[in-house]
mmCIF file of C-alpha atoms in Angstrom:
data_model
loop_
_atom_site.group_PDB
_atom_site.id
_atom_site.type_symbol
_atom_site.label_atom_id
_atom_site.label_comp_id
_atom_site.label_asym_id
_atom_site.label_seq_id
_atom_site.Cartn_x
_atom_site.Cartn_y
_atom_site.Cartn_z
ATOM 1 C CA ASP A 1 -0.016 -0.011 -0.387
ATOM 2 C CA GLY A 2 1.236 3.843 -0.772
ATOM 3 C CA GLY A 3 1.286 6.220 1.758
ATOM 4 C CA ILE A 4 3.550 7.899 4.347
ATOM 5 C CA THR A 5 4.351 6.708 7.271
ATOM 6 C CA GLN A 6 5.275 8.676 10.563
ATOM 7 C CA SER A 7 6.446 7.288 13.607
ATOM 8 C CA PRO A 8 6.213 7.592 16.433
ATOM 9 C CA LYS A 9 2.053 8.874 17.226
ATOM 10 C CA TYR A 10 3.746 10.065 20.489
ATOM 11 C CA LEU A 11 6.339 11.236 21.684
ATOM 12 C CA PHE A 12 7.521 12.630 25.291
ATOM 13 C CA ARG A 13 10.881 14.782 24.878
ATOM 14 C CA LYS A 14 12.429 16.196 28.416
ATOM 15 C CA GLU A 15 13.122 20.274 28.063
ATOM 16 C CA GLY A 16 16.413 20.930 26.391
ATOM 17 C CA GLN A 17 16.634 17.509 24.247
ATOM 18 C CA ASN A 18 16.475 17.855 20.747
ATOM 19 C CA VAL A 19 14.334 15.043 19.054
ATOM 20 C CA THR A 20 13.756 13.645 15.102
ATOM 21 C CA LEU A 21 10.381 12.713 14.375
ATOM 22 C CA SER A 22 10.089 10.603 11.402
ATOM 23 C CA CYS A 23 7.998 10.569 8.155
ATOM 24 C CA GLU A 24 8.084 7.887 4.805
ATOM 25 C CA GLN A 25 6.317 8.209 1.636
ATOM 26 C CA ASN A 26 6.139 5.288 -0.533
ATOM 27 C CA LEU A 27 4.261 7.368 -2.564
ATOM 28 C CA ASN A 28 7.500 8.896 -5.632
ATOM 29 C CA HIS A 29 6.020 12.330 -4.480
ATOM 30 C CA ASP A 30 9.104 14.899 -5.321
ATOM 31 C CA ALA A 31 7.607 17.182 -2.459
ATOM 32 C CA MET A 32 7.241 17.047 1.298
ATOM 33 C CA TYR A 33 6.479 19.406 4.389
ATOM 34 C CA TRP A 34 6.025 19.782 7.573
ATOM 35 C CA TYR A 35 2.765 21.232 9.813
ATOM 36 C CA ARG A 36 2.273 21.779 13.058
ATOM 37 C CA GLN A 37 -0.942 22.219 14.504
ATOM 38 C CA ASP A 38 -2.295 23.823 17.580
ATOM 39 C CA PRO A 39 -5.507 24.289 18.838
ATOM 40 C CA GLY A 40 -7.499 26.920 16.981
ATOM 41 C CA GLN A 41 -4.436 27.470 15.134
ATOM 42 C CA GLY A 42 -5.350 25.532 11.865
ATOM 43 C CA LEU A 43 -1.790 24.640 10.017
ATOM 44 C CA ARG A 44 0.897 26.480 10.036
ATOM 45 C CA LEU A 45 4.389 25.870 7.872
ATOM 46 C CA ILE A 46 7.503 23.957 9.626
ATOM 47 C CA TYR A 47 9.763 23.228 6.629
ATOM 48 C CA TYR A 48 9.727 22.002 3.058
ATOM 49 C CA SER A 49 10.945 20.782 0.418
ATOM 50 C CA GLN A 50 10.650 20.109 -3.040
ATOM 51 C CA ILE A 51 13.641 18.329 -4.198
ATOM 52 C CA VAL A 52 16.483 16.006 -2.981
ATOM 53 C CA ASN A 53 19.398 18.007 -0.749
ATOM 54 C CA ASP A 54 17.068 20.812 -0.836
ATOM 55 C CA PHE A 55 14.068 22.350 1.159
ATOM 56 C CA GLN A 56 12.936 25.715 2.269
ATOM 57 C CA LYS A 57 11.530 27.798 5.814
ATOM 58 C CA GLY A 58 8.448 27.674 6.114
ATOM 59 C CA ASP A 59 6.691 30.299 8.597
ATOM 60 C CA ILE A 60 7.672 28.993 11.875
ATOM 61 C CA ALA A 61 10.775 27.694 11.357
ATOM 62 C CA GLU A 62 13.058 28.566 14.784
ATOM 63 C CA GLY A 63 13.883 26.481 16.233
ATOM 64 C CA TYR A 64 13.312 23.084 13.854
ATOM 65 C CA SER A 65 15.992 22.066 11.814
ATOM 66 C CA VAL A 66 15.585 18.807 8.750
ATOM 67 C CA SER A 67 16.865 17.072 6.022
ATOM 68 C CA ARG A 68 16.736 15.608 2.754
ATOM 69 C CA GLU A 69 19.071 13.309 2.019
ATOM 70 C CA LYS A 70 16.361 10.753 0.168
ATOM 71 C CA LYS A 71 13.461 11.149 -1.898
ATOM 72 C CA GLU A 72 11.248 8.781 0.694
ATOM 73 C CA SER A 73 12.213 10.508 3.791
ATOM 74 C CA PHE A 74 11.949 14.217 5.333
ATOM 75 C CA PRO A 75 12.749 14.074 9.308
ATOM 76 C CA LEU A 76 12.447 16.542 11.246
ATOM 77 C CA THR A 77 14.644 17.346 14.554
ATOM 78 C CA VAL A 78 12.695 20.198 17.083
ATOM 79 C CA THR A 79 15.150 21.693 19.020
ATOM 80 C CA SER A 80 15.498 22.782 22.177
ATOM 81 C CA ALA A 81 15.568 26.521 20.763
ATOM 82 C CA GLN A 82 12.281 26.044 20.012
ATOM 83 C CA LYS A 83 10.546 27.261 23.284
ATOM 84 C CA ASN A 84 6.999 25.790 23.349
ATOM 85 C CA PRO A 85 7.793 22.722 21.409
ATOM 86 C CA THR A 86 4.517 20.694 23.051
ATOM 87 C CA ALA A 87 1.981 20.209 20.193
ATOM 88 C CA PHE A 88 0.198 17.879 17.272
ATOM 89 C CA TYR A 89 2.709 17.784 14.327
ATOM 90 C CA LEU A 90 1.950 16.607 10.394
ATOM 91 C CA CYS A 91 3.805 15.717 7.138
ATOM 92 C CA ALA A 92 2.252 15.794 4.016
ATOM 93 C CA SER A 93 3.664 15.496 0.743
ATOM 94 C CA THR A 94 2.414 15.664 -3.144
ATOM 95 C CA ALA A 95 3.277 14.971 -6.844
ATOM 96 C CA LEU A 96 3.959 17.831 -7.967
ATOM 97 C CA GLY A 97 4.483 20.407 -5.235
ATOM 98 C CA GLY A 98 2.886 24.316 -6.197
ATOM 99 C CA GLY A 99 -1.021 24.196 -5.249
ATOM 100 C CA ASP A 100 -1.277 20.249 -5.526
ATOM 101 C CA GLN A 101 -3.311 18.044 -3.311
ATOM 102 C CA GLN A 102 -1.413 17.301 0.176
ATOM 103 C CA PHE A 103 -0.852 13.843 1.257
ATOM 104 C CA PHE A 104 -1.104 13.997 4.891
ATOM 105 C CA GLY A 105 0.633 11.010 7.094
ATOM 106 C CA PRO A 106 -1.656 10.003 10.931
ATOM 107 C CA GLY A 107 0.678 13.044 12.343
ATOM 108 C CA THR A 108 3.016 12.873 15.582
ATOM 109 C CA ARG A 109 1.879 13.998 19.009
ATOM 110 C CA LEU A 110 5.368 15.514 20.973
ATOM 111 C CA THR A 111 4.642 16.544 25.044
ATOM 112 C CA VAL A 112 7.241 17.782 26.292
ATOM 113 C CA LEU A 113 6.996 17.178 30.103
ATOM 114 C CA GLY B 1 -0.762 37.513 3.654
ATOM 115 C CA GLU B 2 -2.869 34.434 2.746
ATOM 116 C CA ASP B 3 -5.600 34.347 5.136
ATOM 117 C CA VAL B 4 -8.562 31.780 4.902
ATOM 118 C CA GLU B 5 -11.066 32.295 7.806
ATOM 119 C CA GLN B 6 -13.089 30.040 9.190
ATOM 120 C CA SER B 7 -15.565 29.802 11.692
ATOM 121 C CA LEU B 8 -14.496 27.608 14.864
ATOM 122 C CA PHE B 9 -17.446 25.307 15.753
ATOM 123 C CA LEU B 10 -20.401 23.815 14.252
ATOM 124 C CA SER B 11 -22.627 21.591 15.977
ATOM 125 C CA VAL B 12 -25.671 20.040 14.050
ATOM 126 C CA ARG B 13 -28.202 17.314 14.501
ATOM 127 C CA GLU B 14 -28.043 13.964 13.242
ATOM 128 C CA GLY B 15 -29.524 14.180 9.579
ATOM 129 C CA ASP B 16 -29.725 17.585 8.966
ATOM 130 C CA SER B 17 -27.193 19.200 6.629
ATOM 131 C CA SER B 18 -24.153 21.043 7.434
ATOM 132 C CA VAL B 19 -21.997 24.519 5.827
ATOM 133 C CA ILE B 20 -18.842 24.680 6.221
ATOM 134 C CA ASN B 21 -18.087 28.532 5.834
ATOM 135 C CA CYS B 22 -14.897 30.005 4.461
ATOM 136 C CA THR B 23 -13.307 32.757 3.637
ATOM 137 C CA TYR B 24 -10.199 33.674 1.123
ATOM 138 C CA THR B 25 -7.740 36.019 0.068
ATOM 139 C CA ASP B 26 -5.829 35.003 -3.252
ATOM 140 C CA SER B 27 -8.621 34.986 -6.313
ATOM 141 C CA SER B 28 -5.605 33.429 -8.321
ATOM 142 C CA SER B 29 -5.981 29.958 -6.682
ATOM 143 C CA THR B 30 -6.410 27.459 -9.087
ATOM 144 C CA TYR B 31 -7.858 24.811 -6.573
ATOM 145 C CA LEU B 32 -9.389 25.357 -2.911
ATOM 146 C CA TYR B 33 -9.475 22.250 -1.038
ATOM 147 C CA TRP B 34 -11.554 21.271 2.149
ATOM 148 C CA TYR B 35 -9.686 18.634 3.916
ATOM 149 C CA LYS B 36 -11.349 16.110 7.131
ATOM 150 C CA GLN B 37 -9.910 15.245 10.756
ATOM 151 C CA GLU B 38 -10.601 12.998 12.806
ATOM 152 C CA PRO B 39 -9.753 13.115 16.207
ATOM 153 C CA GLY B 40 -5.903 12.137 16.172
ATOM 154 C CA ALA B 41 -5.180 11.878 12.862
ATOM 155 C CA GLY B 42 -3.939 13.129 9.765
ATOM 156 C CA LEU B 43 -6.033 14.634 7.452
ATOM 157 C CA GLN B 44 -7.736 12.684 4.582
ATOM 158 C CA LEU B 45 -9.274 15.018 1.263
ATOM 159 C CA LEU B 46 -12.635 15.608 0.808
ATOM 160 C CA THR B 47 -13.820 17.031 -2.255
ATOM 161 C CA TYR B 48 -12.514 19.890 -4.262
ATOM 162 C CA ILE B 49 -13.044 22.619 -6.310
ATOM 163 C CA PHE B 50 -11.737 24.511 -9.551
ATOM 164 C CA SER B 51 -11.660 28.389 -9.646
ATOM 165 C CA ASN B 52 -14.086 28.094 -12.864
ATOM 166 C CA MET B 53 -16.671 26.174 -11.272
ATOM 167 C CA ASP B 54 -19.013 27.677 -8.301
ATOM 168 C CA MET B 55 -20.962 23.665 -7.505
ATOM 169 C CA LYS B 56 -19.360 20.413 -7.239
ATOM 170 C CA GLN B 57 -22.005 17.914 -5.829
ATOM 171 C CA ASP B 58 -20.098 14.636 -4.805
ATOM 172 C CA GLN B 59 -23.183 12.334 -3.012
ATOM 173 C CA ARG B 60 -23.659 13.960 0.367
ATOM 174 C CA LEU B 61 -20.661 16.658 -0.633
ATOM 175 C CA THR B 62 -21.893 19.675 -2.157
ATOM 176 C CA VAL B 63 -19.306 22.793 -2.644
ATOM 177 C CA LEU B 64 -19.770 26.077 -3.706
ATOM 178 C CA LEU B 65 -17.527 29.290 -4.701
ATOM 179 C CA ASN B 66 -18.343 32.555 -5.379
ATOM 180 C CA LYS B 67 -15.068 34.471 -6.571
ATOM 181 C CA LYS B 68 -16.642 37.653 -6.206
ATOM 182 C CA ASP B 69 -16.814 37.355 -2.387
ATOM 183 C CA LYS B 70 -14.183 34.906 -2.252
ATOM 184 C CA HIS B 71 -16.081 32.492 -0.104
ATOM 185 C CA LEU B 72 -16.308 28.812 0.019
ATOM 186 C CA SER B 73 -18.753 26.335 1.159
ATOM 187 C CA LEU B 74 -19.085 22.857 2.056
ATOM 188 C CA ARG B 75 -22.734 20.940 2.562
ATOM 189 C CA ILE B 76 -22.663 17.470 3.893
ATOM 190 C CA ALA B 77 -26.570 16.345 4.071
ATOM 191 C CA ASP B 78 -28.039 14.394 5.988
ATOM 192 C CA THR B 79 -25.166 14.636 8.248
ATOM 193 C CA GLN B 80 -24.245 11.500 10.770
ATOM 194 C CA THR B 81 -22.044 11.058 13.519
ATOM 195 C CA GLY B 82 -19.207 9.634 11.057
ATOM 196 C CA ASP B 83 -19.007 13.130 9.942
ATOM 197 C CA SER B 84 -17.934 14.069 13.303
ATOM 198 C CA ALA B 85 -14.258 16.157 12.163
ATOM 199 C CA ILE B 86 -12.467 19.212 12.011
ATOM 200 C CA TYR B 87 -12.368 20.375 8.293
ATOM 201 C CA PHE B 88 -10.469 22.532 6.528
ATOM 202 C CA CYS B 89 -10.734 24.474 3.471
ATOM 203 C CA ALA B 90 -7.004 25.203 1.980
ATOM 204 C CA GLU B 91 -5.509 27.393 -0.516
ATOM 205 C CA PRO B 92 -2.284 28.296 -2.720
ATOM 206 C CA PRO B 93 -0.757 30.991 -1.716
ATOM 207 C CA PRO B 94 0.505 32.594 -5.316
ATOM 208 C CA GLY B 95 3.379 31.517 -6.527
ATOM 209 C CA ALA B 96 4.157 29.988 -3.319
ATOM 210 C CA ASN B 97 4.821 25.980 -3.510
ATOM 211 C CA ASN B 98 2.290 24.538 0.063
ATOM 212 C CA LEU B 99 -1.279 24.844 0.529
ATOM 213 C CA PHE B 100 -2.693 27.904 3.179
ATOM 214 C CA PHE B 101 -4.948 26.002 5.750
ATOM 215 C CA GLY B 102 -7.672 27.692 7.536
ATOM 216 C CA THR B 103 -8.369 27.386 11.429
ATOM 217 C CA GLY B 104 -10.965 24.311 10.593
ATOM 218 C CA THR B 105 -14.500 23.997 11.658
ATOM 219 C CA ARG B 106 -14.735 21.127 13.797
ATOM 220 C CA LEU B 107 -18.071 19.865 13.172
ATOM 221 C CA THR B 108 -19.694 18.187 16.124
ATOM 222 C CA VAL B 109 -23.119 15.286 15.403
ATOM 223 C CA ILE B 110 -25.841 15.301 18.137
ATOM 224 C CA PRO B 111 -27.448 11.677 17.232
#
């Protein structure tokens, strides 16, 4: 089955620690995205990548980092510099990029203790 | 900047119709999308409409687009408890390579 997987589903982290969220897709999509979702605020774009070894900052990139070494994978690291990291993180991908429809993973809920 | 606005909450009784509204700012969008998010899950594409259309119907779903007023709506006929979810409208900002999402409307269906 083709799709996007995110792991883990729930993640707990102590303050001051970095943590990496996984996102993998087998849809052969070129573009991948990371969003953060907070209650009542919709989705906010953190980073996106349209091609391997290239990525761009979204609206709220501070305190986050990404890499795109493989087409299938787009991991997100939440660093200790992110002041309020507790949120639901969603990964998405799209075949053509631009304004094309996006396919979403199931999400990872990160809680900082 | 982009601004896509939605009401945060909507409650309807089972069997009634639901209408979820969205206003957007960019008039050059080619497509406009409706996504559904069930609790604790990712977003699923529900339907979309081309900007040169006024209406699109797909089974219980009807999308209406008023380009003049930049208003998009999603009507769900015969709403069921399984329709309880958060609904997001989304549009691609001009020249950008992503989608801009509204705040989402939480639909609660009362049995």
